[in-house]
PDB file of N, CA and C in Angstrom:
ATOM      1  N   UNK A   1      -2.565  11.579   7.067  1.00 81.00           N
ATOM      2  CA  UNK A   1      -2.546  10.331   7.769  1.00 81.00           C
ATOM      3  C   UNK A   1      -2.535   9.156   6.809  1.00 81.00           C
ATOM      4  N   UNK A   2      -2.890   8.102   7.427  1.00 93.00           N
ATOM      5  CA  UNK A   2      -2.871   6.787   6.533  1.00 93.00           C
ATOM      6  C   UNK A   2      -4.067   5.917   6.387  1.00 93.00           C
ATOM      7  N   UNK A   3      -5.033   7.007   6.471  1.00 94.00           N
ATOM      8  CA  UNK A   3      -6.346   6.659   6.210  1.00 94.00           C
ATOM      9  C   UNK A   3      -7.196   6.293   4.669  1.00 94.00           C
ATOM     10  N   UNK A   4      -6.963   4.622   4.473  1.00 94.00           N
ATOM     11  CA  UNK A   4      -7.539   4.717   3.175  1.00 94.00           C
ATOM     12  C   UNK A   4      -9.151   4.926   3.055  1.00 94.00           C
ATOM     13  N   UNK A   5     -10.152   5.228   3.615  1.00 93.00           N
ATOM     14  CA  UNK A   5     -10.921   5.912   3.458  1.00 93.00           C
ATOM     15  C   UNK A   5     -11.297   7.273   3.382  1.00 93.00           C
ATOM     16  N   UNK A   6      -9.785   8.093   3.735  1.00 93.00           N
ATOM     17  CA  UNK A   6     -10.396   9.622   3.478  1.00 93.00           C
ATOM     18  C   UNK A   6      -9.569  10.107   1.614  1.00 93.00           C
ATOM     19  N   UNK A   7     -10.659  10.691   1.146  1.00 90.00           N
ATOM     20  CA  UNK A   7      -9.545  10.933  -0.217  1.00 90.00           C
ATOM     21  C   UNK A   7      -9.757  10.039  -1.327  1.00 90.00           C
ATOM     22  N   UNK A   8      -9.414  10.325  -2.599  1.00 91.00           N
ATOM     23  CA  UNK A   8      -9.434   9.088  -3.866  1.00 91.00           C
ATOM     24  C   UNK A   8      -7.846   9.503  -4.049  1.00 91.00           C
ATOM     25  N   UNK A   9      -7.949   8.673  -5.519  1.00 91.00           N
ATOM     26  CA  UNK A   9      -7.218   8.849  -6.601  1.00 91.00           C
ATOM     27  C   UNK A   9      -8.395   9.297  -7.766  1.00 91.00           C
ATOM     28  N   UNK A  10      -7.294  10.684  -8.034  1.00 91.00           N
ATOM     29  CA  UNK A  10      -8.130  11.039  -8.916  1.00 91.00           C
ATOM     30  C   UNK A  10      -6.917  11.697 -10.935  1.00 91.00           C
ATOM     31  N   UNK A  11      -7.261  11.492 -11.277  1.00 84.00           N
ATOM     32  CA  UNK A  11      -6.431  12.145 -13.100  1.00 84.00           C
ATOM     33  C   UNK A  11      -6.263  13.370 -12.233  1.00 84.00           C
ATOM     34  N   UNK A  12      -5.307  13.855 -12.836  1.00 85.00           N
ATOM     35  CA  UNK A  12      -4.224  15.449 -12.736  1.00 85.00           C
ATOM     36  C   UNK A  12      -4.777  16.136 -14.185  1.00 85.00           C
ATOM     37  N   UNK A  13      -5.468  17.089 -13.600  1.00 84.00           N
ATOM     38  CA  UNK A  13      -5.987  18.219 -14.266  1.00 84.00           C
ATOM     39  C   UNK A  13      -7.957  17.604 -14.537  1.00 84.00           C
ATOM     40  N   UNK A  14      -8.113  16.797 -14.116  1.00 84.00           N
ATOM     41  CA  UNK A  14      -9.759  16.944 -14.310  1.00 84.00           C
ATOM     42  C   UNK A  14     -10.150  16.509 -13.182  1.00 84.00           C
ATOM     43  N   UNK A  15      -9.667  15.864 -11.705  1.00 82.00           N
ATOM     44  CA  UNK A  15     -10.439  15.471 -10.728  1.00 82.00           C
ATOM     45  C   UNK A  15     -11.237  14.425 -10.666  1.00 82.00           C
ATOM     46  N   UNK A  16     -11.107  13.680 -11.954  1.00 90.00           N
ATOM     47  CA  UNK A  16     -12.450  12.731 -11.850  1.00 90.00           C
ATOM     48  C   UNK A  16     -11.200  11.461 -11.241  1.00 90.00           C
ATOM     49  N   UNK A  17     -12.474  10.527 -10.869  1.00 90.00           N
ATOM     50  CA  UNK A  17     -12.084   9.525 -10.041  1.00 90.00           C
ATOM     51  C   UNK A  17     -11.516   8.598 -10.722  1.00 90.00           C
ATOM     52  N   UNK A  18      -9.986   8.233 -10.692  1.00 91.00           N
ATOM     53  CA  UNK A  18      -9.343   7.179 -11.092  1.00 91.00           C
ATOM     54  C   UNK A  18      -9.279   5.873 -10.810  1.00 91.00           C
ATOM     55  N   UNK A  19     -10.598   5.238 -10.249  1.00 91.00           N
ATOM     56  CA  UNK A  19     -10.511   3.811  -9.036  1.00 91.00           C
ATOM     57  C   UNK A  19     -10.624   2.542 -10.320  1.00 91.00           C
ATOM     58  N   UNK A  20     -10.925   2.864 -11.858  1.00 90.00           N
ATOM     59  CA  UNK A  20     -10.837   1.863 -12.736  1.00 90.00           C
ATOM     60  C   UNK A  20      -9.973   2.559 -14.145  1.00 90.00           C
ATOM     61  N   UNK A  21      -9.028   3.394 -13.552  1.00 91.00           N
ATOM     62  CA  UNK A  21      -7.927   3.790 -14.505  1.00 91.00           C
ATOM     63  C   UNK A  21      -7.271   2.493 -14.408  1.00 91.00           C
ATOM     64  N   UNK A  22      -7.122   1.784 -16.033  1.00 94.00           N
ATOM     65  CA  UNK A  22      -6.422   0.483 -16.119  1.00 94.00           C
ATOM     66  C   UNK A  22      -4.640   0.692 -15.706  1.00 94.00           C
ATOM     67  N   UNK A  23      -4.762   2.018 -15.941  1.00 93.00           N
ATOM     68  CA  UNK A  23      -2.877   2.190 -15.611  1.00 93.00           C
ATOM     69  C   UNK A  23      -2.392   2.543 -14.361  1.00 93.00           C
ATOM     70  N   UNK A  24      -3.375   3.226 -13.267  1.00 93.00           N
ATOM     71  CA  UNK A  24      -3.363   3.668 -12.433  1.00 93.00           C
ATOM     72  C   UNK A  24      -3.707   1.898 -11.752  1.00 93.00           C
ATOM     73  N   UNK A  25      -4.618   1.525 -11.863  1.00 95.00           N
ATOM     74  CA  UNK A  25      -5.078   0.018 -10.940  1.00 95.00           C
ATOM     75  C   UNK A  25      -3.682  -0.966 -11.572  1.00 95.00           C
ATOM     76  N   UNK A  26      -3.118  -1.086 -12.508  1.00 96.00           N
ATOM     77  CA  UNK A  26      -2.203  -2.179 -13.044  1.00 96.00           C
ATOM     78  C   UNK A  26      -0.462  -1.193 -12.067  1.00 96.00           C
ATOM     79  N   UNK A  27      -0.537  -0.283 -11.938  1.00 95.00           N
ATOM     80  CA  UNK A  27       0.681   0.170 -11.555  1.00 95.00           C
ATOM     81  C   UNK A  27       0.628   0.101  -9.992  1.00 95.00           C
ATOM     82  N   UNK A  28      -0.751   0.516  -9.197  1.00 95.00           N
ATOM     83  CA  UNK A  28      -0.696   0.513  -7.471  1.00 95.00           C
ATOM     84  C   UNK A  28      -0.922  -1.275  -7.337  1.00 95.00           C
ATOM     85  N   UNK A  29      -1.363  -1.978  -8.204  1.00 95.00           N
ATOM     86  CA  UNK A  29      -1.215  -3.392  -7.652  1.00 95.00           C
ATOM     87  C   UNK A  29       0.439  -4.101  -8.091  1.00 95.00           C
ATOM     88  N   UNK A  30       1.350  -3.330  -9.109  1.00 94.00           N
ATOM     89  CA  UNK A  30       2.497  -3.940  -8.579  1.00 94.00           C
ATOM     90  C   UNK A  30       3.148  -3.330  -7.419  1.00 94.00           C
ATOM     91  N   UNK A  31       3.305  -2.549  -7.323  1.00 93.00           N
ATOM     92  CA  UNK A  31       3.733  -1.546  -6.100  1.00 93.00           C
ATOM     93  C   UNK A  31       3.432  -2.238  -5.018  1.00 93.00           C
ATOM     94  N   UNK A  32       2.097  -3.095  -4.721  1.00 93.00           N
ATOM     95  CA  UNK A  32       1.220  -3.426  -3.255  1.00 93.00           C
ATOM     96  C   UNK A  32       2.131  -4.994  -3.605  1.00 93.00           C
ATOM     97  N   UNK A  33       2.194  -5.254  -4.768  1.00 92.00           N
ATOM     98  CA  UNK A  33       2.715  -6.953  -4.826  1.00 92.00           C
ATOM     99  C   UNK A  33       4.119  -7.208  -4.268  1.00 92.00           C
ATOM    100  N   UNK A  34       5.148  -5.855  -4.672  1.00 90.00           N
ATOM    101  CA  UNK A  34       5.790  -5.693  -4.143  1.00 90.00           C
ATOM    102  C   UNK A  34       6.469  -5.127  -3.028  1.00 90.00           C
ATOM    103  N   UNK A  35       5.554  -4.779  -2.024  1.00 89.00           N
ATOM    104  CA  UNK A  35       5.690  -3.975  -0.704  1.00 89.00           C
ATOM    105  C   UNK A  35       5.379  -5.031   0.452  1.00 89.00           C
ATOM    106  N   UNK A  36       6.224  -4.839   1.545  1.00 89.00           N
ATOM    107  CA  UNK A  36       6.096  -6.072   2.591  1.00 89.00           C
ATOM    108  C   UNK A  36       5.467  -5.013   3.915  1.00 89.00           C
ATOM    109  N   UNK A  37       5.005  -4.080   3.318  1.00 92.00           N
ATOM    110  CA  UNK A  37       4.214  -3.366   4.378  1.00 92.00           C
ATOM    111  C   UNK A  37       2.581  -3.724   4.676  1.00 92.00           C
ATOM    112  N   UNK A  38       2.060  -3.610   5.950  1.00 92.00           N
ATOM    113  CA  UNK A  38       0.759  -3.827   5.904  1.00 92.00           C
ATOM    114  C   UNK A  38       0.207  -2.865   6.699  1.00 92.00           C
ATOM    115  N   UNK A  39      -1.132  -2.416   6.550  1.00 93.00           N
ATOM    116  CA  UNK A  39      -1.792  -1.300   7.138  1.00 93.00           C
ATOM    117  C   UNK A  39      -3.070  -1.716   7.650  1.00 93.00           C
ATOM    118  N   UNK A  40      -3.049  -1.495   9.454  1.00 93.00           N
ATOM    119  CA  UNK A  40      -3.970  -1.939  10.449  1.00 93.00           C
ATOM    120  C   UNK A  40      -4.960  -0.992  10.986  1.00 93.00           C
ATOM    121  N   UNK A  41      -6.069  -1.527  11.468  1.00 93.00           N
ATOM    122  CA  UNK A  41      -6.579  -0.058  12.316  1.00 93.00           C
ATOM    123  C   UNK A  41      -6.511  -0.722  13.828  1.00 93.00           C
ATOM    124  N   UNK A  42      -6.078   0.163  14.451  1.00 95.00           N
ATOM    125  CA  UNK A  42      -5.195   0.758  15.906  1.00 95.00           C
ATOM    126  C   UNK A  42      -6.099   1.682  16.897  1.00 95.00           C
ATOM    127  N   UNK A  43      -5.923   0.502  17.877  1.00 94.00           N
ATOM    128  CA  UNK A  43      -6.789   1.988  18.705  1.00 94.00           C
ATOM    129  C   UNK A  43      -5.927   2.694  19.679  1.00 94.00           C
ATOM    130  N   UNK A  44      -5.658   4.151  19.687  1.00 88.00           N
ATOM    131  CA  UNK A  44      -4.852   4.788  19.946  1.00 88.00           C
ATOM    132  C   UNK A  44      -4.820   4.733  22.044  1.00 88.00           C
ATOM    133  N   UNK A  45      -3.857   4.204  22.499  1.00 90.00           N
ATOM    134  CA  UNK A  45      -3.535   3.836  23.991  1.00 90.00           C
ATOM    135  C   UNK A  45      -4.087   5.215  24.419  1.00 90.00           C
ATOM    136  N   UNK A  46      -3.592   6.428  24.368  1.00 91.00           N
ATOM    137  CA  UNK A  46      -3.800   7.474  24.819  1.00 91.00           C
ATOM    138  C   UNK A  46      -5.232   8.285  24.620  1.00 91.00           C
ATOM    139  N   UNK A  47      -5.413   8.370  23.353  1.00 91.00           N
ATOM    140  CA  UNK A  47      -7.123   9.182  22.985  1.00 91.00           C
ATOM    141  C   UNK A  47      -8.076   8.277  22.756  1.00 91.00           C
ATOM    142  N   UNK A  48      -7.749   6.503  22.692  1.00 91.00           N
ATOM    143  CA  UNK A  48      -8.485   5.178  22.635  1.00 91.00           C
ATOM    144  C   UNK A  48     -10.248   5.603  21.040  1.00 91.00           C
ATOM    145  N   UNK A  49      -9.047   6.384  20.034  1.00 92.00           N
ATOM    146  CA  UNK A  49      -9.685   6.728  19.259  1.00 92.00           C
ATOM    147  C   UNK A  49      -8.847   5.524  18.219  1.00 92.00           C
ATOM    148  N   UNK A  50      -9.353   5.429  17.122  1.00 94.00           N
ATOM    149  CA  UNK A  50      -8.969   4.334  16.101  1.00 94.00           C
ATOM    150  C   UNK A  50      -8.686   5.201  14.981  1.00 94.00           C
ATOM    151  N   UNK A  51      -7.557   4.777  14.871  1.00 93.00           N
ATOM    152  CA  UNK A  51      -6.292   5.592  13.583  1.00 93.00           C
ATOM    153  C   UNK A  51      -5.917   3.697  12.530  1.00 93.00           C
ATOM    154  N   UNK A  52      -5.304   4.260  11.566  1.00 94.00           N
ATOM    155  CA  UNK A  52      -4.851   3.519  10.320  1.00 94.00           C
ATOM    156  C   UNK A  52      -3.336   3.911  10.727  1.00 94.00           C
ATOM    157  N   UNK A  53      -2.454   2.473  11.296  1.00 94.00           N
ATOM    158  CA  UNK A  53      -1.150   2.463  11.206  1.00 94.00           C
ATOM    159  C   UNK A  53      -0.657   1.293  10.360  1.00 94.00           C
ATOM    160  N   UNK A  54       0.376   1.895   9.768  1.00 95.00           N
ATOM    161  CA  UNK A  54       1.410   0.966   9.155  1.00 95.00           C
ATOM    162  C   UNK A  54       2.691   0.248   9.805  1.00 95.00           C
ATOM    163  N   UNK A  55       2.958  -0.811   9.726  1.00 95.00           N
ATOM    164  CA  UNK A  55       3.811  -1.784   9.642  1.00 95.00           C
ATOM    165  C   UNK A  55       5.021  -2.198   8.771  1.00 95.00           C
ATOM    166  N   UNK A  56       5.887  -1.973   8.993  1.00 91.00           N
ATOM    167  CA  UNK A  56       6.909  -2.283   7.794  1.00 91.00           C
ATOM    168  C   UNK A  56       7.461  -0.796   7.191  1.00 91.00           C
ATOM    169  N   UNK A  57       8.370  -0.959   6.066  1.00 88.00           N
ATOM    170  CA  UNK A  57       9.144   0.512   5.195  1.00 88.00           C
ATOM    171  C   UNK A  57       7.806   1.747   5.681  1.00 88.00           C
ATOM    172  N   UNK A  58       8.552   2.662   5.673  1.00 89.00           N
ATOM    173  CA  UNK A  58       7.987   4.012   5.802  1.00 89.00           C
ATOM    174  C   UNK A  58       7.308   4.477   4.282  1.00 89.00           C
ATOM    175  N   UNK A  59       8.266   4.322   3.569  1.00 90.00           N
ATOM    176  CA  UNK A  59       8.613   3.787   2.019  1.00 90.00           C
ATOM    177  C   UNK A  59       7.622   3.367   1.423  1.00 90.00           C
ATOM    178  N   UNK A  60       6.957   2.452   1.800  1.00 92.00           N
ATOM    179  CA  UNK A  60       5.957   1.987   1.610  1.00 92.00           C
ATOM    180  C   UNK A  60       4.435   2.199   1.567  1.00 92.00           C
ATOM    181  N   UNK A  61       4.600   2.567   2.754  1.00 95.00           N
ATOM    182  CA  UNK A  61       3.225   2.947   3.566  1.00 95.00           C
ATOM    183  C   UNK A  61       2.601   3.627   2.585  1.00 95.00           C
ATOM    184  N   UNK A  62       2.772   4.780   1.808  1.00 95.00           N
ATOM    185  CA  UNK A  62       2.090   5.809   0.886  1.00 95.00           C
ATOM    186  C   UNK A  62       1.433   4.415  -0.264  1.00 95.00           C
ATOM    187  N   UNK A  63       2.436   4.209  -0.516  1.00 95.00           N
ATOM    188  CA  UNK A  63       1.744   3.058  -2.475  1.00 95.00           C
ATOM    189  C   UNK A  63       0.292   1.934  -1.705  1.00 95.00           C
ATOM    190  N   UNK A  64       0.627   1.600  -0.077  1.00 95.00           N
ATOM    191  CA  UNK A  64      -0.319   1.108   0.654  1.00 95.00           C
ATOM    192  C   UNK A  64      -1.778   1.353   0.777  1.00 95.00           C
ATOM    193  N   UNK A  65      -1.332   2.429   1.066  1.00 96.00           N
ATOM    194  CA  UNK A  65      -3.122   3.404   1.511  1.00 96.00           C
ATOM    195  C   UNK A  65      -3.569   4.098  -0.354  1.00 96.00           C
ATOM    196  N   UNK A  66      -2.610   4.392  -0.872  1.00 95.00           N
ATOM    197  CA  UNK A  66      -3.085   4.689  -1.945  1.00 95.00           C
ATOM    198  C   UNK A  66      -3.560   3.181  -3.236  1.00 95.00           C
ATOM    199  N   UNK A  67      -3.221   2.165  -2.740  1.00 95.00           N
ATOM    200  CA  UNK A  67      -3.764   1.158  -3.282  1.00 95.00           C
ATOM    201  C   UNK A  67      -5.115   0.499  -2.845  1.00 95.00           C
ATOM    202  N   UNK A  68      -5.212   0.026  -1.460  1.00 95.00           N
ATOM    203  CA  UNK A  68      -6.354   0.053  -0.920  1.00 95.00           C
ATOM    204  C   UNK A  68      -7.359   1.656  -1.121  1.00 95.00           C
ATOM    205  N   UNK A  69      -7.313   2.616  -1.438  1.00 95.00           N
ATOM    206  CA  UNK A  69      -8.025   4.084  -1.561  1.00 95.00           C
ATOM    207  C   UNK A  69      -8.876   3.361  -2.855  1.00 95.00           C
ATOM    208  N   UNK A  70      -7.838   2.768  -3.993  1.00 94.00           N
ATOM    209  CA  UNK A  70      -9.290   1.817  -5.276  1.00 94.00           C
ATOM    210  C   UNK A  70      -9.777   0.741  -5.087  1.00 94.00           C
ATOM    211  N   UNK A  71      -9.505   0.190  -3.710  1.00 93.00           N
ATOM    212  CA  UNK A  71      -9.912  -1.260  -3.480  1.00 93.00           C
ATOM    213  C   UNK A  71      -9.395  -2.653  -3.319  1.00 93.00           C
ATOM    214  N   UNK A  72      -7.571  -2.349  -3.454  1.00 93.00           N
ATOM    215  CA  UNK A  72      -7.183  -3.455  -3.420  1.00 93.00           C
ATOM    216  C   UNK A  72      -6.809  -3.276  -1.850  1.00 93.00           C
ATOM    217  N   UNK A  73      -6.423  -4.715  -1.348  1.00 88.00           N
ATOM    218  CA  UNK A  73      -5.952  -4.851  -0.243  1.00 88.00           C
ATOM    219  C   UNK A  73      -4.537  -5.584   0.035  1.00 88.00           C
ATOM    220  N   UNK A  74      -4.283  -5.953   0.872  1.00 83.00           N
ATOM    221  CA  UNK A  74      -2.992  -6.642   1.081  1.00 83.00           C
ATOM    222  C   UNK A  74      -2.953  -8.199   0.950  1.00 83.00           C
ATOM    223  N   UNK A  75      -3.938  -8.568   1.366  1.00 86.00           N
ATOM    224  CA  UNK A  75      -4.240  -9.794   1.122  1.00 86.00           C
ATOM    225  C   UNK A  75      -4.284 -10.519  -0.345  1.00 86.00           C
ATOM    226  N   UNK A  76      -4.632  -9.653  -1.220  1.00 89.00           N
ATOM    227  CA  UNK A  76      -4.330  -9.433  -2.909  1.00 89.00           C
ATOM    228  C   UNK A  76      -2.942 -10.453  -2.933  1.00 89.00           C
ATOM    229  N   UNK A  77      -1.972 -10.464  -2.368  1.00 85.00           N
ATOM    230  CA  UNK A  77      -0.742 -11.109  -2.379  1.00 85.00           C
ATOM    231  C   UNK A  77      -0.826 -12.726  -2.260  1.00 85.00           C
ATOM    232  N   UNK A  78      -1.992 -13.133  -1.786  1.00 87.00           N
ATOM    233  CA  UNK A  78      -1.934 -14.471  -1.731  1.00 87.00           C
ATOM    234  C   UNK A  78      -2.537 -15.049  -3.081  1.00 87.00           C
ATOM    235  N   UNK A  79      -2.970 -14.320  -4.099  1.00 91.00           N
ATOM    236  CA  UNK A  79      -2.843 -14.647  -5.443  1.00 91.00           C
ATOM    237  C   UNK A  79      -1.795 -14.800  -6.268  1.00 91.00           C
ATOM    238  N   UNK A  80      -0.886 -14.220  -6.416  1.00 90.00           N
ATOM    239  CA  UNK A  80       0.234 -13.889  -6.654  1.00 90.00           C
ATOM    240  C   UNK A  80       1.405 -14.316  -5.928  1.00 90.00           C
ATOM    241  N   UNK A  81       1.639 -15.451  -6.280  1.00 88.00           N
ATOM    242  CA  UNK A  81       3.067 -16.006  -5.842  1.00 88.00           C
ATOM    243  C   UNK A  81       4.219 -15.288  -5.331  1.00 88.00           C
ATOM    244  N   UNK A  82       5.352 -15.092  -4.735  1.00 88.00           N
ATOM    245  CA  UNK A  82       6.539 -14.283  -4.962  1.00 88.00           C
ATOM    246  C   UNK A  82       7.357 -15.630  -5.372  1.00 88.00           C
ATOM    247  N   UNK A  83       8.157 -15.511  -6.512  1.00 89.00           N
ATOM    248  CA  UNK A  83       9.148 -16.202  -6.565  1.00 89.00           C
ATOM    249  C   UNK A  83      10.724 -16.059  -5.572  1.00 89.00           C
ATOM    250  N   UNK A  84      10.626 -15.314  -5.732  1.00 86.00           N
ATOM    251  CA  UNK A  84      12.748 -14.488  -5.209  1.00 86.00           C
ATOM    252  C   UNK A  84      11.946 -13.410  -4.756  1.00 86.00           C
ATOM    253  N   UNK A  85      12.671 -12.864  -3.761  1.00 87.00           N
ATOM    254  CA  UNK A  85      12.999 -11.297  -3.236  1.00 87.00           C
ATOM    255  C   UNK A  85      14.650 -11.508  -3.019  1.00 87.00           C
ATOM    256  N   UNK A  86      14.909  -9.941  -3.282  1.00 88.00           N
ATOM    257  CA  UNK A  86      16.055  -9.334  -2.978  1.00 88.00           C
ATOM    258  C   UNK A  86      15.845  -8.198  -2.058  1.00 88.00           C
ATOM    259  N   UNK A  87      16.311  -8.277  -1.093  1.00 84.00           N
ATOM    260  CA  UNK A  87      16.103  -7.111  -0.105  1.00 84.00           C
ATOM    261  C   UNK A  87      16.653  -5.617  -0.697  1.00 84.00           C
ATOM    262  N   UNK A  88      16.391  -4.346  -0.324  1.00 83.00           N
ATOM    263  CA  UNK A  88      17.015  -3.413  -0.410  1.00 83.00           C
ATOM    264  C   UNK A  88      18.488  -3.021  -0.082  1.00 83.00           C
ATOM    265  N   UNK A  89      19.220  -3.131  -0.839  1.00 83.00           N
ATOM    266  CA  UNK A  89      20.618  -2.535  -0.640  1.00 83.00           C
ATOM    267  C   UNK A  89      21.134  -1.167  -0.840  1.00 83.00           C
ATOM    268  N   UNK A  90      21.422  -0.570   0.194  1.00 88.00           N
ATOM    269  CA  UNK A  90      22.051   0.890  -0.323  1.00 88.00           C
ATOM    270  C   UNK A  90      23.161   0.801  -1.017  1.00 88.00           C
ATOM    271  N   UNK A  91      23.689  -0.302  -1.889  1.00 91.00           N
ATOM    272  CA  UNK A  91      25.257  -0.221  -2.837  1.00 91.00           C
ATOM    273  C   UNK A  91      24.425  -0.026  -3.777  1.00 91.00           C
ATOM    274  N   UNK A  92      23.165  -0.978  -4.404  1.00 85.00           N
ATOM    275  CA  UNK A  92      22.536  -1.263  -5.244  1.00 85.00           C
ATOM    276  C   UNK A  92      21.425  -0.244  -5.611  1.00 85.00           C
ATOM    277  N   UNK A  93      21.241   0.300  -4.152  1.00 86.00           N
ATOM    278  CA  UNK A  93      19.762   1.562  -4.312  1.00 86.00           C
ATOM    279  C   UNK A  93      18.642   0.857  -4.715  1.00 86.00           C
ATOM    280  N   UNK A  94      18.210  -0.726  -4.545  1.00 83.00           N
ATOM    281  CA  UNK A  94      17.043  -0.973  -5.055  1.00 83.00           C
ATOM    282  C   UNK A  94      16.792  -2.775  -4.328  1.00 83.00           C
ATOM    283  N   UNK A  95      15.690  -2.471  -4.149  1.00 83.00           N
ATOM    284  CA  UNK A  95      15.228  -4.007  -3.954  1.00 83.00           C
ATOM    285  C   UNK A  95      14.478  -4.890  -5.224  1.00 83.00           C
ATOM    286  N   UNK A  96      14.562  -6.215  -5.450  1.00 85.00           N
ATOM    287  CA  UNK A  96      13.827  -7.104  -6.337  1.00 85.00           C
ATOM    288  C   UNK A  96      13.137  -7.752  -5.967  1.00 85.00           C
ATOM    289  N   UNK A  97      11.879  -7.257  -6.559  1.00 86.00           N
ATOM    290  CA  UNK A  97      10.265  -8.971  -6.036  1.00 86.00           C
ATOM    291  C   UNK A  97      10.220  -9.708  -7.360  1.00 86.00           C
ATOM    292  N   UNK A  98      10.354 -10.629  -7.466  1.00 86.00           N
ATOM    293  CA  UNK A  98       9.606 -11.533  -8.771  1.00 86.00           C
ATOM    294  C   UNK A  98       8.997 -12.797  -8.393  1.00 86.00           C
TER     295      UNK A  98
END
């Protein structure tokens, strides 16, 4: 699911908790700077139980919950200016945030 409370980030091959890996926190906050996705909690119409849904790229959603999982949030973005976006093009295969 898209629950950033269940689960860490953790190093590959020792398990320990990565939530102040400087490369791991400097790489999921460009990822979140550059993602126009946001992740809500929802209370489900049918089981009126409360789930974590996303908004925006599908694409996205994962670098989302795995950024908030060390603490950042979405709101993080109102520090950080965007200068330009370039949307995603399938000629190009890539979108630009700066």
């Amino acid at each position: 699911g898209f629950d950033p409370t269940v689960g860490g980030i953790t190093r590959e091959g020792t398990n320990k908790n990565a939530n102040g890996d400087m490369g791991v926190r400097s790489a999921l906050l460009a990822a979140l700077l550059c993602c126009n996705t946001t992740l809500k909690k929802v209370k489900d119409p049918e089981t009126r139980e409360e789930k974590w849904e996303p908004k925006g790229n599908s694409s996205e959603a994962p670098l989302v919950v795995a950024a908030r999982k060390i603490g950042f949030d979405e709101d993080i973005a109102k520090d950080y200016k965007r200068v330009l976006e370039i949307p995603f093009s399938s000629s190009r295969k890539m979108m630009l945030t700066v």
